[in-house]
Amino acid sequence: MENLNRIRCMAVDDEPPALQLLKSYIDKIHSLQLIFHSSNALDAFNFIQQNEIDLLFIDIQMPGLNGLEFVKALFHKPAIIITTAYREHAAEGFDLDVLDYLVKPFRFERFLKAVSKYTHTVTVPANFEMLQNNRTSESVYMYFNVNKELIKVFLKDILYIESIKDYIKIVTLQKTIVTYQRISYMEEKLPEEDFMRTHKSFIVNIHKINSFKSDRIRIASDVIPIGRFYKRNLIDRLNGDTFSE
């Protein structure tokens, strides 16, 4: 795993002791790299607009801009771990698709458990940056954690992705893998030029579509449902004729 980038972290908390504790915990884990930390949420928000962050640790109760408002305002969200003394905000936090919710004071063992949820999701290699500048490159790939082993998958080989509760099934012509991840995270990370959501439980590689009709898509030998909410976008995207109802 030495060839993989370290996980770029940001820590935001207006309480100096809490921020210092987060910094010390992050420093103990070699795979984590603290890129930026601040007690000022507005400064942190400005920073994250200009820089790539993989994992955000953020408090809720902060002056000026609280943690939930911070997360809601982000267009491209990193993985998020909320750190707060207020349990009553947990439900709203999870509605925002956060990775975990740490209630202060939390021990290092609990911090490790939260971080492990990230390491069981997608691990992105250095050349993932190619997606930003060369989205048609056939060499772009991701690593997925499967049974504690990182499996390499080229994006061009993905046929479709299916959500199975808190897991996703990634189907290619060569293999099918199942990994702990949310489909919403993949929807954010995959290049929209090549992939699109066609159902609450499916993302497809649009270049792999063999045929489609009003309620389904065929990719290879598999049939993928089309959700009503996604139908119009699919029509516009593929420049097809209006589906018959």
mmCIF file of C-alpha atoms in Angstrom:
data_model
loop_
_atom_site.group_PDB
_atom_site.id
_atom_site.type_symbol
_atom_site.label_atom_id
_atom_site.label_comp_id
_atom_site.label_asym_id
_atom_site.label_seq_id
_atom_site.Cartn_x
_atom_site.Cartn_y
_atom_site.Cartn_z
ATOM 1 C CA MET A 1 0.000 0.000 0.000
ATOM 2 C CA GLU A 2 3.029 2.322 -0.015
ATOM 3 C CA ASN A 3 2.114 3.567 -3.467
ATOM 4 C CA LEU A 4 -1.239 4.922 -2.308
ATOM 5 C CA ASN A 5 -1.700 8.526 -1.222
ATOM 6 C CA ARG A 6 -2.226 9.248 2.436
ATOM 7 C CA ILE A 7 -5.738 10.304 3.401
ATOM 8 C CA ARG A 8 -5.885 14.098 3.331
ATOM 9 C CA CYS A 9 -7.697 15.346 6.433
ATOM 10 C CA MET A 10 -9.157 18.595 7.698
ATOM 11 C CA ALA A 11 -10.115 19.253 11.328
ATOM 12 C CA VAL A 12 -12.486 22.072 12.299
ATOM 13 C CA ASP A 13 -13.422 22.817 15.916
ATOM 14 C CA ASP A 14 -13.753 26.126 17.742
ATOM 15 C CA GLU A 15 -12.589 24.578 21.041
ATOM 16 C CA PRO A 16 -8.739 24.547 21.137
ATOM 17 C CA PRO A 17 -8.467 21.472 23.450
ATOM 18 C CA ALA A 18 -10.800 19.467 21.204
ATOM 19 C CA LEU A 19 -8.910 20.561 18.092
ATOM 20 C CA GLN A 20 -5.586 19.639 19.694
ATOM 21 C CA LEU A 21 -6.936 16.198 20.602
ATOM 22 C CA LEU A 22 -8.048 15.601 17.026
ATOM 23 C CA LYS A 23 -4.622 16.662 15.758
ATOM 24 C CA SER A 24 -2.889 14.257 18.140
ATOM 25 C CA TYR A 25 -5.146 11.366 17.119
ATOM 26 C CA ILE A 26 -4.588 12.047 13.417
ATOM 27 C CA ASP A 27 -0.820 12.244 13.920
ATOM 28 C CA LYS A 28 -0.824 8.762 15.435
ATOM 29 C CA ILE A 29 -2.138 7.164 12.228
ATOM 30 C CA HIS A 30 0.413 6.999 9.419
ATOM 31 C CA SER A 31 -2.202 6.726 6.673
ATOM 32 C CA LEU A 32 -3.728 10.082 7.720
ATOM 33 C CA GLN A 33 -2.255 13.460 6.800
ATOM 34 C CA LEU A 34 -3.626 16.620 8.410
ATOM 35 C CA ILE A 35 -3.693 19.152 5.575
ATOM 36 C CA PHE A 36 -5.500 21.940 7.395
ATOM 37 C CA HIS A 37 -6.977 22.620 10.822
ATOM 38 C CA SER A 38 -8.799 25.640 12.146
ATOM 39 C CA SER A 39 -11.009 26.913 14.947
ATOM 40 C CA ASN A 40 -12.723 29.223 12.449
ATOM 41 C CA ALA A 41 -15.366 27.549 10.282
ATOM 42 C CA LEU A 42 -15.376 30.324 7.669
ATOM 43 C CA ASP A 43 -11.608 30.059 7.186
ATOM 44 C CA ALA A 44 -11.967 26.298 6.838
ATOM 45 C CA PHE A 45 -14.796 26.679 4.328
ATOM 46 C CA ASN A 46 -12.690 29.005 2.186
ATOM 47 C CA PHE A 47 -9.800 26.531 2.303
ATOM 48 C CA ILE A 48 -11.884 23.507 1.284
ATOM 49 C CA GLN A 49 -13.209 25.381 -1.751
ATOM 50 C CA GLN A 50 -9.673 25.576 -3.138
ATOM 51 C CA ASN A 51 -8.138 22.317 -1.942
ATOM 52 C CA GLU A 52 -8.802 18.590 -2.192
ATOM 53 C CA ILE A 53 -9.775 16.987 1.125
ATOM 54 C CA ASP A 54 -10.586 13.297 1.573
ATOM 55 C CA LEU A 55 -11.799 13.239 5.172
ATOM 56 C CA LEU A 56 -13.313 16.090 7.181
ATOM 57 C CA PHE A 57 -13.607 16.103 10.973
ATOM 58 C CA ILE A 58 -15.970 18.886 12.038
ATOM 59 C CA ASP A 59 -17.698 20.100 15.187
ATOM 60 C CA ILE A 60 -21.354 21.192 15.048
ATOM 61 C CA GLN A 61 -21.702 24.057 17.513
ATOM 62 C CA MET A 62 -19.450 26.835 16.168
ATOM 63 C CA PRO A 63 -19.968 30.594 15.841
ATOM 64 C CA GLY A 64 -20.691 32.123 12.455
ATOM 65 C CA LEU A 65 -21.169 28.871 10.577
ATOM 66 C CA ASN A 66 -22.048 25.674 12.394
ATOM 67 C CA GLY A 67 -20.916 22.248 11.266
ATOM 68 C CA LEU A 68 -24.212 21.164 9.740
ATOM 69 C CA GLU A 69 -24.493 24.411 7.763
ATOM 70 C CA PHE A 70 -20.884 23.919 6.662
ATOM 71 C CA VAL A 71 -21.613 20.431 5.319
ATOM 72 C CA LYS A 72 -24.856 21.487 3.607
ATOM 73 C CA ALA A 73 -23.034 24.312 1.816
ATOM 74 C CA LEU A 74 -20.419 22.017 0.256
ATOM 75 C CA PHE A 75 -20.959 21.175 -3.407
ATOM 76 C CA HIS A 76 -18.366 18.395 -3.535
ATOM 77 C CA LYS A 77 -18.322 16.686 -0.164
ATOM 78 C CA PRO A 78 -15.414 14.684 1.251
ATOM 79 C CA ALA A 79 -16.116 11.868 3.679
ATOM 80 C CA ILE A 80 -17.329 13.516 6.885
ATOM 81 C CA ILE A 81 -16.961 12.580 10.542
ATOM 82 C CA ILE A 82 -18.872 14.832 12.916
ATOM 83 C CA THR A 83 -17.367 15.501 16.353
ATOM 84 C CA THR A 84 -19.667 17.101 18.918
ATOM 85 C CA ALA A 85 -20.864 17.039 22.506
ATOM 86 C CA TYR A 86 -24.507 17.176 21.387
ATOM 87 C CA ARG A 87 -26.107 13.795 20.739
ATOM 88 C CA GLU A 88 -29.392 15.351 19.606
ATOM 89 C CA HIS A 89 -27.885 16.305 16.249
ATOM 90 C CA ALA A 90 -26.972 12.728 15.331
ATOM 91 C CA ALA A 91 -30.079 12.055 13.238
ATOM 92 C CA GLU A 92 -29.623 15.219 11.174
ATOM 93 C CA GLY A 93 -25.957 14.397 10.721
ATOM 94 C CA PHE A 94 -26.682 10.979 9.289
ATOM 95 C CA ASP A 95 -29.344 12.498 7.023
ATOM 96 C CA LEU A 96 -26.424 14.392 5.487
ATOM 97 C CA ASP A 97 -24.747 11.073 4.697
ATOM 98 C CA VAL A 98 -21.891 11.527 7.167
ATOM 99 C CA LEU A 99 -19.508 8.663 7.715
ATOM 100 C CA ASP A 100 -19.672 8.649 11.516
ATOM 101 C CA TYR A 101 -20.702 10.709 14.533
ATOM 102 C CA LEU A 102 -18.270 10.995 17.444
ATOM 103 C CA VAL A 103 -19.686 12.233 20.740
ATOM 104 C CA LYS A 104 -17.192 14.143 22.912
ATOM 105 C CA PRO A 105 -15.244 13.153 24.836
ATOM 106 C CA PHE A 106 -14.272 10.210 22.653
ATOM 107 C CA ARG A 107 -11.339 7.878 23.182
ATOM 108 C CA PHE A 108 -8.693 6.999 20.608
ATOM 109 C CA GLU A 109 -10.227 3.531 20.147
ATOM 110 C CA ARG A 110 -13.542 5.109 19.086
ATOM 111 C CA PHE A 111 -11.685 7.486 16.766
ATOM 112 C CA LEU A 112 -9.966 4.497 15.137
ATOM 113 C CA LYS A 113 -13.306 2.817 14.570
ATOM 114 C CA ALA A 114 -14.605 5.907 12.768
ATOM 115 C CA VAL A 115 -11.490 6.147 10.585
ATOM 116 C CA SER A 116 -11.739 2.451 9.729
ATOM 117 C CA LYS A 117 -15.111 3.169 8.125
ATOM 118 C CA TYR A 118 -13.281 5.395 5.677
ATOM 119 C CA THR A 119 -10.547 2.865 4.973
ATOM 120 C CA HIS A 120 -13.238 0.286 4.170
ATOM 121 C CA THR A 121 -14.604 2.560 1.469
ATOM 122 C CA VAL A 122 -12.894 3.647 -1.709
ATOM 123 C CA THR A 123 -9.146 4.182 -1.547
ATOM 124 C CA VAL A 124 -8.190 6.499 -4.369
ATOM 125 C CA PRO A 125 -4.729 6.294 -5.957
ATOM 126 C CA ALA A 126 -2.627 9.280 -6.914
ATOM 127 C CA ASN A 127 -3.623 9.226 -10.559
ATOM 128 C CA PHE A 128 -7.272 9.755 -9.680
ATOM 129 C CA GLU A 129 -6.391 13.408 -10.291
ATOM 130 C CA MET A 130 -6.382 12.486 -13.982
ATOM 131 C CA LEU A 131 -10.157 12.511 -13.774
ATOM 132 C CA GLN A 132 -10.018 16.267 -13.416
ATOM 133 C CA ASN A 133 -7.920 16.878 -16.523
ATOM 134 C CA ASN A 134 -8.253 13.825 -18.750
ATOM 135 C CA ARG A 135 -11.563 12.120 -18.126
ATOM 136 C CA THR A 136 -11.283 9.939 -21.206
ATOM 137 C CA SER A 137 -8.017 8.368 -20.098
ATOM 138 C CA GLU A 138 -8.171 4.586 -20.148
ATOM 139 C CA SER A 139 -5.629 4.353 -17.357
ATOM 140 C CA VAL A 140 -7.806 5.880 -14.627
ATOM 141 C CA TYR A 141 -8.649 3.438 -11.862
ATOM 142 C CA MET A 142 -9.774 3.119 -8.255
ATOM 143 C CA TYR A 143 -8.919 0.691 -5.496
ATOM 144 C CA PHE A 144 -11.759 -0.944 -3.574
ATOM 145 C CA ASN A 145 -11.387 -2.661 -0.222
ATOM 146 C CA VAL A 146 -12.622 -6.268 -0.423
ATOM 147 C CA ASN A 147 -11.938 -8.566 2.535
ATOM 148 C CA LYS A 148 -8.974 -6.393 3.630
ATOM 149 C CA GLU A 149 -7.447 -6.540 0.148
ATOM 150 C CA LEU A 150 -7.340 -3.575 -2.229
ATOM 151 C CA ILE A 151 -8.755 -4.537 -5.625
ATOM 152 C CA LYS A 152 -7.863 -2.409 -8.639
ATOM 153 C CA VAL A 153 -10.700 -1.560 -11.042
ATOM 154 C CA PHE A 154 -10.280 0.525 -14.200
ATOM 155 C CA LEU A 155 -13.213 2.892 -14.624
ATOM 156 C CA LYS A 156 -13.498 2.058 -18.304
ATOM 157 C CA ASP A 157 -14.224 -1.572 -17.376
ATOM 158 C CA ILE A 158 -17.148 -0.846 -15.052
ATOM 159 C CA LEU A 159 -20.490 -1.857 -16.542
ATOM 160 C CA TYR A 160 -22.662 -0.723 -13.653
ATOM 161 C CA ILE A 161 -22.778 -0.320 -9.895
ATOM 162 C CA GLU A 162 -25.612 -1.617 -7.744
ATOM 163 C CA SER A 163 -26.409 -0.490 -4.199
ATOM 164 C CA ILE A 164 -27.060 -3.231 -1.639
ATOM 165 C CA LYS A 165 -27.899 -1.391 1.600
ATOM 166 C CA ASP A 166 -24.547 -0.076 2.908
ATOM 167 C CA TYR A 167 -22.586 -1.964 0.241
ATOM 168 C CA ILE A 168 -22.178 -1.651 -3.489
ATOM 169 C CA LYS A 169 -21.700 -4.312 -6.152
ATOM 170 C CA ILE A 170 -19.330 -3.255 -8.943
ATOM 171 C CA VAL A 171 -19.837 -5.263 -12.110
ATOM 172 C CA THR A 172 -17.294 -5.491 -14.935
ATOM 173 C CA LEU A 173 -16.965 -8.009 -17.755
ATOM 174 C CA GLN A 174 -14.030 -9.588 -15.946
ATOM 175 C CA LYS A 175 -15.233 -9.642 -12.339
ATOM 176 C CA THR A 176 -17.826 -8.592 -9.797
ATOM 177 C CA ILE A 177 -16.798 -7.224 -6.417
ATOM 178 C CA VAL A 178 -18.775 -6.171 -3.348
ATOM 179 C CA THR A 179 -17.418 -3.495 -1.030
ATOM 180 C CA TYR A 180 -18.592 -1.329 1.860
ATOM 181 C CA GLN A 181 -19.614 1.978 0.320
ATOM 182 C CA ARG A 182 -22.638 4.167 -0.324
ATOM 183 C CA ILE A 183 -23.789 4.663 -3.891
ATOM 184 C CA SER A 184 -24.188 8.405 -3.287
ATOM 185 C CA TYR A 185 -20.448 8.654 -2.633
ATOM 186 C CA MET A 186 -19.682 6.897 -5.912
ATOM 187 C CA GLU A 187 -22.089 9.171 -7.763
ATOM 188 C CA GLU A 188 -20.058 12.166 -6.557
ATOM 189 C CA LYS A 189 -16.673 10.649 -7.374
ATOM 190 C CA LEU A 190 -17.269 9.087 -10.790
ATOM 191 C CA PRO A 191 -16.883 11.336 -13.863
ATOM 192 C CA GLU A 192 -20.324 12.477 -14.995
ATOM 193 C CA GLU A 193 -19.214 12.336 -18.636
ATOM 194 C CA ASP A 194 -19.091 8.548 -18.373
ATOM 195 C CA PHE A 195 -21.471 7.535 -15.585
ATOM 196 C CA MET A 196 -24.989 8.410 -14.534
ATOM 197 C CA ARG A 197 -27.546 7.407 -11.936
ATOM 198 C CA THR A 198 -30.519 5.663 -13.542
ATOM 199 C CA HIS A 199 -32.214 4.364 -10.392
ATOM 200 C CA LYS A 200 -31.870 4.886 -6.649
ATOM 201 C CA SER A 201 -29.892 1.627 -6.577
ATOM 202 C CA PHE A 202 -27.947 1.819 -9.861
ATOM 203 C CA ILE A 203 -25.221 3.824 -11.596
ATOM 204 C CA VAL A 204 -24.370 2.797 -15.154
ATOM 205 C CA ASN A 205 -21.490 3.390 -17.535
ATOM 206 C CA ILE A 206 -23.332 5.091 -20.379
ATOM 207 C CA HIS A 207 -20.823 3.779 -22.919
ATOM 208 C CA LYS A 208 -21.791 0.204 -22.034
ATOM 209 C CA ILE A 209 -25.535 0.564 -22.693
ATOM 210 C CA ASN A 210 -26.630 -1.834 -25.430
ATOM 211 C CA SER A 211 -30.311 -0.864 -25.526
ATOM 212 C CA PHE A 212 -33.002 0.790 -23.441
ATOM 213 C CA LYS A 213 -36.743 1.271 -23.259
ATOM 214 C CA SER A 214 -39.180 3.008 -20.961
ATOM 215 C CA ASP A 215 -38.383 1.126 -17.779
ATOM 216 C CA ARG A 216 -35.067 -0.632 -18.247
ATOM 217 C CA ILE A 217 -31.582 -0.631 -19.727
ATOM 218 C CA ARG A 218 -29.687 -3.610 -21.076
ATOM 219 C CA ILE A 219 -25.947 -3.809 -20.428
ATOM 220 C CA ALA A 220 -24.269 -7.012 -21.589
ATOM 221 C CA SER A 221 -26.694 -9.721 -20.440
ATOM 222 C CA ASP A 222 -28.022 -7.744 -17.464
ATOM 223 C CA VAL A 223 -31.180 -5.672 -17.233
ATOM 224 C CA ILE A 224 -31.020 -2.463 -15.172
ATOM 225 C CA PRO A 225 -34.228 -0.707 -14.034
ATOM 226 C CA ILE A 226 -34.869 2.956 -14.798
ATOM 227 C CA GLY A 227 -36.398 4.951 -11.956
ATOM 228 C CA ARG A 228 -39.068 7.523 -12.769
ATOM 229 C CA PHE A 229 -37.047 10.255 -11.086
ATOM 230 C CA TYR A 230 -34.069 9.564 -13.386
ATOM 231 C CA LYS A 231 -35.922 8.917 -16.666
ATOM 232 C CA ARG A 232 -35.893 12.450 -18.065
ATOM 233 C CA ASN A 233 -32.176 12.897 -17.392
ATOM 234 C CA LEU A 234 -31.499 9.627 -19.187
ATOM 235 C CA ILE A 235 -33.509 10.737 -22.217
ATOM 236 C CA ASP A 236 -31.665 14.044 -22.414
ATOM 237 C CA ARG A 237 -28.305 12.413 -21.855
ATOM 238 C CA LEU A 238 -28.657 9.789 -24.546
ATOM 239 C CA ASN A 239 -30.453 12.146 -26.937
ATOM 240 C CA GLY A 240 -33.068 9.497 -27.460
ATOM 241 C CA ASP A 241 -36.671 9.763 -28.496
ATOM 242 C CA THR A 242 -39.305 10.303 -25.838
ATOM 243 C CA PHE A 243 -40.157 7.063 -24.077
ATOM 244 C CA SER A 244 -43.646 5.814 -24.630
ATOM 245 C CA GLU A 245 -45.649 5.731 -21.426
#
